[in-house]
Amino acid sequence: MLWSNTPLPANLMLFAICAVSVWLAGSALARYADIIADRRNQGKALMGLVFLATATELTEIATIFTAAIKNNAALVLGNMFGGVTMQTAILAVIDLFVVRGVLTQYPRKPTHALEAALLIILLSILLGFCISGDISIGFNIGLGTSILAIAYMLCVKLLRSYDEEGDWVPVDLPDETEPAKQIFADSSITVLSTNVLILRSVVAAIVILVCGVFLVHSAEAIALQTGLGSSFIGATILAASTSLPELSTTIAAARLGAYTMAISNIFGSNLIMLVLLFPADILYREGPILAAAGRTEMLNIIFGILVTAIYVVGLLARRKPRVLGMGVDSACVLTVYVGSLFALYFVR
């Protein structure tokens, strides 16, 4: 085991370098996606759900698939399920440090609430299969991951049609005394052709993908060398590092005033996280991967459902009260996330 034989400080340094690279590449993706969305006249919510969310999930793709090939189910499931809560907590961080007002009061359409509600449904299905135990439908592929893959495609179709045809109109919107902040107004990026922007997006995505492979190897070695275990490392340190693209892109989108894209990026990333279970199940060769889920993984799913449900309430209630500079819903989400870390440490 080359990675485990490498000193712990070296593995930590490699992990940090890869994490920073992921952050920079993810920030670049946000800038490119915003300009491409404007030029292609695509809705910000759909752009956040499909293009941006898929691109920023490349780190998870690299780490999850690498761990699955190595038959490390604990690292796969810990990273995926812990990542749902981690990424949702990013919205609370944005609400605290970037947004003027309450984040969940800005969306003009209920598309985000629908995204979150569908995510809760998929997470509930996932939890049911983890509790009851998944069964193989052939080639060691589980029934649960197959159903989730089909359900995801149906969700995307529903969200796209709803975003185009929905006639819901909010009546209580926050006052916008200043125009949306355009950080690209004087940037040379805006003069680049769309093809060049797409090419740069591909390069940034490759950086995320390559660094993701190194992240999973170093994380596995860190889990072994520290004795914390793959489940805990996957749900905390690895989930945090693979969520850096979501954090950087969401911050960039929020600074632009594109709160719709920011919220859809997170919920879209979480939806994509669940569909990634299917290819991970194919690569995992010791049976249905959900059958390997333990108490830590199930607890992660429960926390994911809880923080998502809190934001559904916030999106529907649309209240203005703030706590410590952020919305009440974001404060609750941060509290749940911190509590989940303590719970996962003791449950491990």
XYZ file of C-alpha atoms in Angstrom:
348
model
C 0.000 0.000 0.000
C 2.037 2.962 -1.317
C -0.333 5.580 0.061
C -0.549 4.097 3.548
C 3.239 3.799 3.692
C 3.577 7.506 2.957
C 3.959 9.565 6.161
C 0.765 11.115 7.494
C 2.039 14.721 7.077
C 2.735 14.038 3.393
C -0.756 12.622 2.867
C -2.275 15.621 4.625
C -0.226 17.981 2.450
C -1.293 16.192 -0.740
C -4.900 16.284 0.437
C -4.664 20.034 1.060
C -3.055 20.761 -2.326
C -5.739 18.822 -4.153
C -8.465 20.539 -2.138
C -7.138 24.000 -3.049
C -6.923 23.000 -6.721
C -10.535 21.851 -6.590
C -11.563 25.167 -5.028
C -9.885 27.236 -7.757
C -11.232 25.103 -10.582
C -14.736 25.204 -9.109
C -14.634 29.000 -8.839
C -13.653 29.223 -12.507
C -16.536 26.950 -13.472
C -19.018 29.287 -11.799
C -17.784 32.247 -13.832
C -17.907 30.351 -17.102
C -21.331 28.830 -16.383
C -22.872 32.210 -15.604
C -21.706 33.758 -18.897
C -22.654 30.691 -20.949
C -26.117 30.682 -19.349
C -26.681 34.321 -20.327
C -25.505 33.772 -23.883
C -27.569 30.647 -24.393
C -30.640 32.259 -22.779
C -30.969 29.345 -20.383
C -32.856 29.696 -17.121
C -30.568 30.145 -14.132
C -32.346 27.414 -12.173
C -31.954 24.873 -14.990
C -28.349 25.939 -15.555
C -27.595 25.447 -11.873
C -29.405 22.106 -11.774
C -27.852 20.508 -14.847
C -24.604 22.081 -16.089
C -23.100 23.648 -12.988
C -24.234 20.936 -10.587
C -22.926 18.182 -12.890
C -19.571 19.888 -13.359
C -19.035 20.467 -9.652
C -19.967 16.856 -8.943
C -16.905 15.667 -10.882
C -14.937 15.515 -7.633
C -17.537 13.174 -6.156
C -17.512 11.146 -9.382
C -13.755 10.669 -9.156
C -13.689 9.862 -5.446
C -16.776 7.649 -5.426
C -15.808 5.611 -8.461
C -12.230 5.173 -7.247
C -13.415 3.979 -3.833
C -16.008 1.692 -5.449
C -13.381 0.048 -7.663
C -11.361 -0.596 -4.507
C -14.515 -2.110 -2.910
C -14.419 0.417 -0.062
C -18.166 0.742 0.467
C -17.783 2.699 3.721
C -15.815 5.443 1.976
C -18.256 5.558 -0.951
C -21.418 5.769 1.152
C -19.897 8.008 3.808
C -18.771 10.533 1.203
C -22.080 10.494 -0.666
C -24.519 10.572 2.228
C -22.416 12.885 4.379
C -22.006 15.144 1.361
C -25.764 15.790 1.192
C -25.804 17.413 4.639
C -22.463 19.108 4.051
C -23.517 20.689 0.778
C -26.871 21.828 2.130
C -25.044 23.550 4.982
C -23.179 25.555 2.322
C -26.407 27.475 1.700
C -26.432 28.498 5.348
C -22.836 29.732 5.054
C -23.808 31.750 1.975
C -26.805 33.183 3.833
C -24.547 34.228 6.711
C -21.629 35.816 4.857
C -22.852 36.826 1.389
C -26.602 37.419 1.206
C -28.173 40.689 2.275
C -31.443 39.582 3.760
C -32.740 36.013 3.894
C -31.574 33.666 1.143
C -34.787 31.638 0.846
C -36.856 34.777 0.299
C -35.231 35.661 -3.038
C -36.385 32.879 -5.424
C -39.156 34.009 -7.782
C -40.394 30.504 -8.499
C -41.154 27.483 -6.283
C -38.805 25.350 -8.404
C -36.317 25.180 -5.544
C -38.947 23.929 -3.107
C -39.910 21.292 -5.654
C -36.255 20.287 -6.068
C -35.883 19.934 -2.304
C -39.149 17.999 -1.962
C -38.089 15.547 -4.677
C -34.726 15.166 -2.958
C -36.501 14.268 0.292
C -38.519 11.621 -1.558
C -35.384 10.072 -3.054
C -33.562 10.168 0.284
C -36.536 8.441 1.942
C -36.464 5.684 -0.689
C -32.725 5.371 -0.128
C -33.155 5.103 3.645
C -35.801 2.424 3.184
C -33.463 0.249 1.123
C -30.618 0.787 3.590
C -32.794 -0.307 6.515
C -34.455 -3.267 4.811
C -31.382 -4.326 2.857
C -30.981 -4.033 -0.903
C -31.406 -7.051 -3.172
C -29.527 -7.904 -6.353
C -31.275 -7.771 -9.721
C -28.301 -9.343 -11.465
C -24.553 -8.761 -11.847
C -24.389 -7.698 -8.178
C -26.394 -4.539 -8.987
C -28.975 -3.546 -6.373
C -32.653 -2.837 -6.925
C -32.465 0.309 -4.812
C -29.757 2.043 -6.853
C -31.595 1.157 -10.076
C -34.844 2.679 -8.811
C -33.012 5.834 -7.708
C -31.419 6.226 -11.154
C -34.818 6.005 -12.869
C -36.383 8.330 -10.298
C -33.655 10.924 -10.895
C -34.383 11.058 -14.633
C -38.075 11.517 -13.889
C -37.229 14.308 -11.439
C -35.150 16.190 -14.013
C -37.950 15.897 -16.568
C -40.508 17.152 -14.057
C -38.326 20.059 -12.938
C -37.601 21.146 -16.493
C -41.257 21.151 -17.526
C -42.299 22.869 -14.295
C -39.639 25.575 -14.633
C -40.906 26.371 -18.138
C -44.643 26.198 -17.474
C -45.114 26.994 -13.782
C -47.402 29.996 -13.176
C -46.711 30.477 -9.470
C -45.874 34.105 -8.665
C -44.544 35.365 -5.295
C -46.171 38.447 -3.796
C -43.674 39.265 -1.035
C -40.195 39.764 -2.487
C -37.253 41.441 -0.733
C -36.390 44.953 -1.813
C -33.379 45.163 -4.109
C -31.925 48.625 -3.625
C -28.850 47.788 -5.674
C -28.516 45.973 -8.986
C -27.120 42.453 -8.931
C -23.393 42.531 -8.460
C -21.648 41.738 -11.734
C -18.063 40.815 -10.992
C -17.409 40.059 -14.661
C -18.348 43.508 -15.952
C -14.732 44.625 -16.463
C -13.231 41.198 -16.885
C -11.549 39.975 -20.050
C -13.533 36.765 -19.655
C -16.638 38.390 -21.096
C -14.946 39.022 -24.450
C -14.074 35.360 -24.939
C -16.122 33.312 -27.377
C -18.575 30.727 -26.104
C -16.441 27.913 -27.525
C -13.407 29.165 -25.593
C -15.468 29.361 -22.410
C -16.671 25.798 -22.937
C -13.070 24.678 -23.513
C -11.954 26.374 -20.308
C -14.840 24.715 -18.502
C -13.618 21.344 -19.740
C -10.075 22.085 -18.515
C -11.382 23.115 -15.094
C -13.487 19.954 -14.973
C -10.420 17.813 -15.773
C -8.508 19.460 -12.917
C -11.376 18.623 -10.560
C -11.502 15.053 -11.839
C -7.762 14.375 -11.489
C -7.546 15.960 -8.047
C -10.537 13.892 -6.985
C -8.636 10.670 -7.659
C -5.746 11.829 -5.474
C -8.170 12.972 -2.779
C -9.685 9.533 -2.333
C -6.299 7.802 -2.130
C -4.949 10.250 0.419
C -8.213 10.199 2.407
C -8.140 6.405 2.605
C -4.564 6.530 3.873
C -5.460 9.231 6.421
C -8.375 7.119 7.664
C -6.038 4.168 8.171
C -3.205 6.140 9.735
C -5.377 8.115 12.163
C -7.664 5.214 13.088
C -10.805 7.309 12.524
C -12.230 4.858 9.996
C -13.396 5.203 6.399
C -17.035 5.989 7.271
C -16.156 8.953 9.487
C -13.440 10.282 7.153
C -15.745 9.885 4.163
C -18.620 11.733 5.826
C -16.496 14.583 7.188
C -13.062 15.371 5.742
C -13.562 13.795 2.314
C -17.124 15.106 1.999
C -15.874 18.585 2.913
C -13.100 18.514 0.331
C -15.314 17.169 -2.447
C -17.876 19.853 -1.586
C -15.357 22.629 -2.262
C -16.524 23.083 -5.884
C -20.085 23.517 -4.649
C -18.889 25.995 -2.027
C -16.810 28.076 -4.451
C -19.390 28.065 -7.249
C -22.253 28.846 -4.889
C -20.344 31.745 -3.317
C -19.487 33.105 -6.766
C -23.102 32.795 -7.933
C -24.374 34.475 -4.766
C -21.937 37.369 -5.167
C -23.336 37.831 -8.657
C -26.793 38.098 -7.145
C -27.712 34.834 -8.902
C -29.356 33.322 -5.825
C -31.511 31.072 -8.004
C -28.435 29.444 -9.500
C -26.791 29.173 -6.071
C -29.710 27.317 -4.505
C -30.305 25.079 -7.531
C -26.601 24.241 -7.640
C -26.781 22.736 -4.153
C -30.066 20.864 -4.506
C -29.083 19.749 -8.007
C -25.734 18.479 -6.726
C -27.468 16.498 -4.001
C -29.836 14.933 -6.537
C -26.907 13.989 -8.766
C -25.154 12.539 -5.720
C -27.942 9.976 -5.401
C -27.914 8.949 -9.064
C -24.167 8.324 -8.781
C -25.044 5.375 -6.563
C -25.990 3.378 -9.659
C -22.603 3.470 -11.463
C -20.873 3.067 -8.093
C -22.973 -0.049 -7.531
C -21.828 -1.392 -10.898
C -18.173 -0.843 -10.026
C -18.564 -2.308 -6.531
C -18.145 -6.068 -6.945
C -19.097 -7.432 -3.518
C -22.872 -7.290 -3.996
C -25.393 -4.414 -3.846
C -23.551 -1.492 -2.338
C -26.540 -0.354 -0.251
C -26.428 -3.703 1.543
C -23.151 -2.532 3.090
C -24.775 0.537 4.687
C -24.435 0.696 8.458
C -25.657 2.943 11.261
C -23.342 5.795 10.266
C -24.628 5.841 6.692
C -28.280 5.697 7.775
C -27.699 8.527 10.237
C -26.199 10.604 7.432
C -29.336 10.073 5.329
C -31.582 11.139 8.207
C -29.598 14.353 8.684
C -29.764 14.962 4.921
C -33.555 14.652 4.980
C -33.770 16.969 8.002
C -31.701 19.863 6.606
C -33.464 19.647 3.230
C -36.890 19.705 4.901
C -35.877 22.793 6.890
C -35.155 24.671 3.674
C -38.446 23.525 2.158
C -40.182 25.215 5.088
C -38.040 28.322 4.594
C -38.799 28.502 0.872
C -42.532 28.164 1.466
C -42.860 30.360 4.563
C -40.708 33.178 3.098
C -40.357 35.000 6.418
C -37.904 37.832 7.093
C -36.656 37.263 10.687
C -32.909 36.769 10.953
C -30.697 35.164 13.569
C -27.027 36.178 13.832
C -27.135 37.723 10.377
C -28.875 34.860 8.556
C -32.338 33.421 8.109
C -33.864 31.282 10.841
C -33.914 28.311 8.467
C -30.179 28.666 7.756
C -29.453 28.937 11.484
C -31.360 25.698 12.054
C -29.482 23.977 9.228
C -26.096 25.004 10.641
C -27.139 23.777 14.082
C -28.208 20.422 12.675
C -24.980 20.102 10.694
C -22.758 20.769 13.717
C -24.847 18.324 15.727
C -24.448 15.707 12.993
C -20.656 15.883 13.274
C -20.786 15.106 16.986
C -23.327 12.326 16.389
C -21.215 10.722 13.663
C -18.082 10.833 15.833
C -19.737 9.009 18.719
C -21.676 6.553 16.529
C -18.556 5.504 14.624
